[in-house]
mmCIF file of C-alpha atoms in Angstrom:
data_model
loop_
_atom_site.group_PDB
_atom_site.id
_atom_site.type_symbol
_atom_site.label_atom_id
_atom_site.label_comp_id
_atom_site.label_asym_id
_atom_site.label_seq_id
_atom_site.Cartn_x
_atom_site.Cartn_y
_atom_site.Cartn_z
ATOM 1 C CA UNK A 1 58.955 -37.667 0.810
ATOM 2 C CA UNK A 2 59.126 -34.043 -0.271
ATOM 3 C CA UNK A 3 62.247 -32.198 -1.390
ATOM 4 C CA UNK A 4 62.153 -30.288 1.884
ATOM 5 C CA UNK A 5 62.101 -33.523 3.882
ATOM 6 C CA UNK A 6 64.812 -35.083 1.723
ATOM 7 C CA UNK A 7 67.150 -32.158 2.426
ATOM 8 C CA UNK A 8 66.121 -31.398 6.014
ATOM 9 C CA UNK A 9 69.320 -32.726 7.588
ATOM 10 C CA UNK A 10 71.579 -30.583 5.392
ATOM 11 C CA UNK A 11 69.355 -27.546 5.881
ATOM 12 C CA UNK A 12 69.460 -27.935 9.652
ATOM 13 C CA UNK A 13 73.214 -28.446 9.582
ATOM 14 C CA UNK A 14 73.650 -25.145 7.740
ATOM 15 C CA UNK A 15 71.348 -23.325 10.172
ATOM 16 C CA UNK A 16 73.280 -24.672 13.178
ATOM 17 C CA UNK A 17 76.565 -23.096 12.138
ATOM 18 C CA UNK A 18 77.963 -20.346 14.371
ATOM 19 C CA UNK A 19 78.050 -17.863 11.498
ATOM 20 C CA UNK A 20 74.321 -18.389 10.866
ATOM 21 C CA UNK A 21 73.689 -17.560 14.524
ATOM 22 C CA UNK A 22 75.842 -14.453 14.235
ATOM 23 C CA UNK A 23 73.902 -13.346 11.130
ATOM 24 C CA UNK A 24 70.673 -13.672 13.114
ATOM 25 C CA UNK A 25 72.051 -12.028 16.270
ATOM 26 C CA UNK A 26 71.996 -8.483 14.940
ATOM 27 C CA UNK A 27 75.619 -8.119 16.075
ATOM 28 C CA UNK A 28 77.598 -9.099 12.978
ATOM 29 C CA UNK A 29 80.479 -6.680 12.358
ATOM 30 C CA UNK A 30 80.103 -4.690 9.144
ATOM 31 C CA UNK A 31 83.379 -5.966 7.698
ATOM 32 C CA UNK A 32 82.358 -9.584 8.347
ATOM 33 C CA UNK A 33 79.037 -9.044 6.646
ATOM 34 C CA UNK A 34 80.756 -7.315 3.731
ATOM 35 C CA UNK A 35 83.047 -10.324 3.338
ATOM 36 C CA UNK A 36 80.001 -12.603 3.324
ATOM 37 C CA UNK A 37 78.241 -10.469 0.711
ATOM 38 C CA UNK A 38 81.272 -10.538 -1.589
ATOM 39 C CA UNK A 39 81.294 -14.336 -1.428
ATOM 40 C CA UNK A 40 77.539 -14.534 -1.980
ATOM 41 C CA UNK A 41 77.872 -12.209 -4.963
ATOM 42 C CA UNK A 42 80.257 -14.641 -6.660
ATOM 43 C CA UNK A 43 77.861 -17.545 -6.039
ATOM 44 C CA UNK A 44 74.787 -15.746 -7.349
ATOM 45 C CA UNK A 45 76.637 -14.333 -10.335
ATOM 46 C CA UNK A 46 77.719 -17.852 -11.306
ATOM 47 C CA UNK A 47 74.106 -19.062 -11.218
ATOM 48 C CA UNK A 48 72.610 -16.025 -12.902
ATOM 49 C CA UNK A 49 75.131 -16.217 -15.735
ATOM 50 C CA UNK A 50 74.843 -19.940 -16.358
ATOM 51 C CA UNK A 51 75.130 -20.475 -20.117
ATOM 52 C CA UNK A 52 72.350 -23.071 -20.389
ATOM 53 C CA UNK A 53 69.742 -22.242 -17.740
ATOM 54 C CA UNK A 54 68.041 -19.109 -16.444
ATOM 55 C CA UNK A 55 66.320 -18.469 -13.154
ATOM 56 C CA UNK A 56 62.550 -18.836 -13.493
ATOM 57 C CA UNK A 57 61.739 -15.135 -13.020
ATOM 58 C CA UNK A 58 64.026 -12.124 -13.466
ATOM 59 C CA UNK A 59 62.661 -10.598 -10.263
ATOM 60 C CA UNK A 60 64.600 -13.290 -8.402
ATOM 61 C CA UNK A 61 67.984 -12.014 -9.592
ATOM 62 C CA UNK A 62 70.159 -11.057 -6.635
ATOM 63 C CA UNK A 63 73.634 -10.301 -7.976
ATOM 64 C CA UNK A 64 73.021 -6.622 -8.773
ATOM 65 C CA UNK A 65 71.241 -6.086 -5.468
ATOM 66 C CA UNK A 66 74.056 -7.770 -3.548
ATOM 67 C CA UNK A 67 76.498 -5.516 -5.402
ATOM 68 C CA UNK A 68 74.500 -2.478 -4.242
ATOM 69 C CA UNK A 69 74.783 -3.699 -0.645
ATOM 70 C CA UNK A 70 78.520 -4.264 -1.109
ATOM 71 C CA UNK A 71 78.958 -0.750 -2.496
ATOM 72 C CA UNK A 72 76.972 0.773 0.399
ATOM 73 C CA UNK A 73 79.008 -1.049 3.036
ATOM 74 C CA UNK A 74 82.285 -0.216 1.286
ATOM 75 C CA UNK A 75 81.388 3.472 1.417
ATOM 76 C CA UNK A 76 80.444 3.147 5.073
ATOM 77 C CA UNK A 77 83.679 1.328 5.965
ATOM 78 C CA UNK A 78 86.014 3.098 3.568
ATOM 79 C CA UNK A 79 87.435 1.503 0.440
ATOM 80 C CA UNK A 80 90.795 0.571 2.019
ATOM 81 C CA UNK A 81 89.220 -2.006 4.314
ATOM 82 C CA UNK A 82 87.742 -3.798 1.331
ATOM 83 C CA UNK A 83 91.037 -4.677 -0.317
ATOM 84 C CA UNK A 84 92.867 -6.093 2.670
ATOM 85 C CA UNK A 85 90.008 -7.703 4.579
ATOM 86 C CA UNK A 86 87.923 -9.366 1.882
ATOM 87 C CA UNK A 87 88.775 -12.833 0.626
ATOM 88 C CA UNK A 88 86.984 -15.370 -1.499
ATOM 89 C CA UNK A 89 86.728 -18.615 0.413
ATOM 90 C CA UNK A 90 87.541 -22.043 -0.919
ATOM 91 C CA UNK A 91 83.861 -22.979 -0.749
ATOM 92 C CA UNK A 92 82.924 -19.959 -2.873
ATOM 93 C CA UNK A 93 85.542 -20.734 -5.489
ATOM 94 C CA UNK A 94 84.563 -24.418 -5.469
ATOM 95 C CA UNK A 95 80.874 -23.505 -5.739
ATOM 96 C CA UNK A 96 81.528 -21.261 -8.716
ATOM 97 C CA UNK A 97 83.449 -24.094 -10.398
ATOM 98 C CA UNK A 98 80.706 -26.584 -9.541
ATOM 99 C CA UNK A 99 78.072 -24.377 -11.166
ATOM 100 C CA UNK A 100 80.148 -23.981 -14.321
ATOM 101 C CA UNK A 101 81.302 -27.592 -14.614
ATOM 102 C CA UNK A 102 78.557 -29.741 -13.102
ATOM 103 C CA UNK A 103 75.143 -28.219 -13.724
ATOM 104 C CA UNK A 104 74.094 -29.993 -16.893
ATOM 105 C CA UNK A 105 70.353 -30.443 -16.327
ATOM 106 C CA UNK A 106 67.446 -28.162 -15.562
ATOM 107 C CA UNK A 107 66.681 -30.204 -12.425
ATOM 108 C CA UNK A 108 70.191 -29.657 -11.082
ATOM 109 C CA UNK A 109 69.951 -25.940 -11.838
ATOM 110 C CA UNK A 110 66.586 -25.716 -10.067
ATOM 111 C CA UNK A 111 68.049 -27.467 -7.025
ATOM 112 C CA UNK A 112 70.338 -24.445 -6.661
ATOM 113 C CA UNK A 113 67.433 -22.066 -7.169
ATOM 114 C CA UNK A 114 65.495 -23.960 -4.503
ATOM 115 C CA UNK A 115 68.214 -23.713 -1.865
ATOM 116 C CA UNK A 116 69.429 -20.208 -2.586
ATOM 117 C CA UNK A 117 66.489 -18.140 -3.800
ATOM 118 C CA UNK A 118 63.757 -19.838 -1.816
ATOM 119 C CA UNK A 119 65.967 -19.534 1.244
ATOM 120 C CA UNK A 120 66.324 -15.811 0.567
ATOM 121 C CA UNK A 121 62.590 -15.429 0.031
ATOM 122 C CA UNK A 122 61.872 -17.116 3.354
ATOM 123 C CA UNK A 123 64.725 -16.841 5.867
ATOM 124 C CA UNK A 124 66.306 -13.851 4.214
ATOM 125 C CA UNK A 125 63.517 -11.625 5.424
ATOM 126 C CA UNK A 126 64.585 -12.277 9.020
ATOM 127 C CA UNK A 127 68.275 -11.822 8.207
ATOM 128 C CA UNK A 128 67.642 -8.452 6.521
ATOM 129 C CA UNK A 129 66.357 -7.010 9.795
ATOM 130 C CA UNK A 130 69.517 -8.066 11.633
ATOM 131 C CA UNK A 131 72.349 -7.155 9.258
ATOM 132 C CA UNK A 132 74.072 -3.833 8.557
ATOM 133 C CA UNK A 133 73.421 -1.838 5.428
ATOM 134 C CA UNK A 134 70.421 -1.403 3.194
ATOM 135 C CA UNK A 135 69.539 -5.093 2.794
ATOM 136 C CA UNK A 136 68.704 -4.863 -0.912
ATOM 137 C CA UNK A 137 69.829 -8.483 -1.219
ATOM 138 C CA UNK A 138 66.707 -9.615 0.635
ATOM 139 C CA UNK A 139 64.136 -7.272 -0.906
ATOM 140 C CA UNK A 140 61.759 -9.006 -3.306
ATOM 141 C CA UNK A 141 58.804 -7.795 -5.306
ATOM 142 C CA UNK A 142 55.864 -10.152 -4.591
ATOM 143 C CA UNK A 143 57.818 -12.747 -2.570
ATOM 144 C CA UNK A 144 54.916 -15.198 -2.267
ATOM 145 C CA UNK A 145 54.340 -15.177 -6.003
ATOM 146 C CA UNK A 146 58.048 -15.751 -6.627
ATOM 147 C CA UNK A 147 58.146 -18.610 -4.129
ATOM 148 C CA UNK A 148 55.206 -20.247 -5.886
ATOM 149 C CA UNK A 149 56.964 -19.916 -9.249
ATOM 150 C CA UNK A 150 59.890 -21.846 -7.772
ATOM 151 C CA UNK A 151 57.709 -24.437 -6.010
ATOM 152 C CA UNK A 152 55.928 -25.286 -9.259
ATOM 153 C CA UNK A 153 59.217 -26.326 -10.852
ATOM 154 C CA UNK A 154 60.539 -28.545 -8.069
ATOM 155 C CA UNK A 155 60.572 -32.303 -7.760
ATOM 156 C CA UNK A 156 62.084 -34.856 -5.413
ATOM 157 C CA UNK A 157 64.712 -35.889 -7.965
ATOM 158 C CA UNK A 158 66.491 -32.613 -7.166
ATOM 159 C CA UNK A 159 67.389 -33.756 -3.645
ATOM 160 C CA UNK A 160 70.937 -34.957 -4.322
ATOM 161 C CA UNK A 161 71.984 -31.687 -5.942
ATOM 162 C CA UNK A 162 70.126 -29.630 -3.313
ATOM 163 C CA UNK A 163 72.115 -31.442 -0.616
ATOM 164 C CA UNK A 164 75.307 -30.396 -2.400
ATOM 165 C CA UNK A 165 74.169 -26.764 -2.403
ATOM 166 C CA UNK A 166 73.408 -26.928 1.320
ATOM 167 C CA UNK A 167 76.847 -28.439 1.903
ATOM 168 C CA UNK A 168 78.473 -25.528 0.059
ATOM 169 C CA UNK A 169 76.451 -23.084 2.186
ATOM 170 C CA UNK A 170 77.480 -24.887 5.368
ATOM 171 C CA UNK A 171 81.130 -24.775 4.372
ATOM 172 C CA UNK A 172 80.869 -21.057 3.612
ATOM 173 C CA UNK A 173 79.396 -20.449 7.081
ATOM 174 C CA UNK A 174 82.270 -22.394 8.655
ATOM 175 C CA UNK A 175 84.836 -20.412 6.678
ATOM 176 C CA UNK A 176 83.160 -17.075 7.426
ATOM 177 C CA UNK A 177 83.178 -17.805 11.156
ATOM 178 C CA UNK A 178 86.803 -18.911 10.999
ATOM 179 C CA UNK A 179 87.803 -15.679 9.274
ATOM 180 C CA UNK A 180 85.913 -13.627 11.855
ATOM 181 C CA UNK A 181 87.790 -15.363 14.662
ATOM 182 C CA UNK A 182 91.173 -15.185 12.878
ATOM 183 C CA UNK A 183 90.754 -11.458 12.252
ATOM 184 C CA UNK A 184 89.573 -10.790 15.832
ATOM 185 C CA UNK A 185 86.156 -9.642 14.642
ATOM 186 C CA UNK A 186 84.369 -12.147 16.882
ATOM 187 C CA UNK A 187 85.240 -14.154 19.949
ATOM 188 C CA UNK A 188 84.507 -17.847 19.411
#
């Protein structure tokens, strides 16, 4: 079985979340998307600043591009909304801790690269067309080349850690949707 097949169930579970549907609907409120970007920024910063491992190509780095998107949306919404409406979710904080405390091998690190960066290279292109702002987060130089760089470093032994990454993503989607409903940004 391939890594994709070994993680298919977790991938599909993440895609089935209401927040994922809202991202793809083209109707996500700006403040909800900003909140999502802030949480994603923390996750990508944790990976990109790992003390022992580096992403396989610097062109994959997302944290600065996500920050640009955050800054653009903050200007559009006004800085006051940012302080009171943006929260880091438990899944984001737990993910950041997981990256710092549990990634001890290159294979485990690459499992995170597989789920996050390959997902951005593939599905992110569709999301970019549907979300507010400039979408720098999803802009890649030579996306096919970058995907191939990642593919060459993958193996099936990464499946357990990749499942964990998908579970964190699923939990973030659940939390993001819950916050949207709680703050009356979306009707369930």
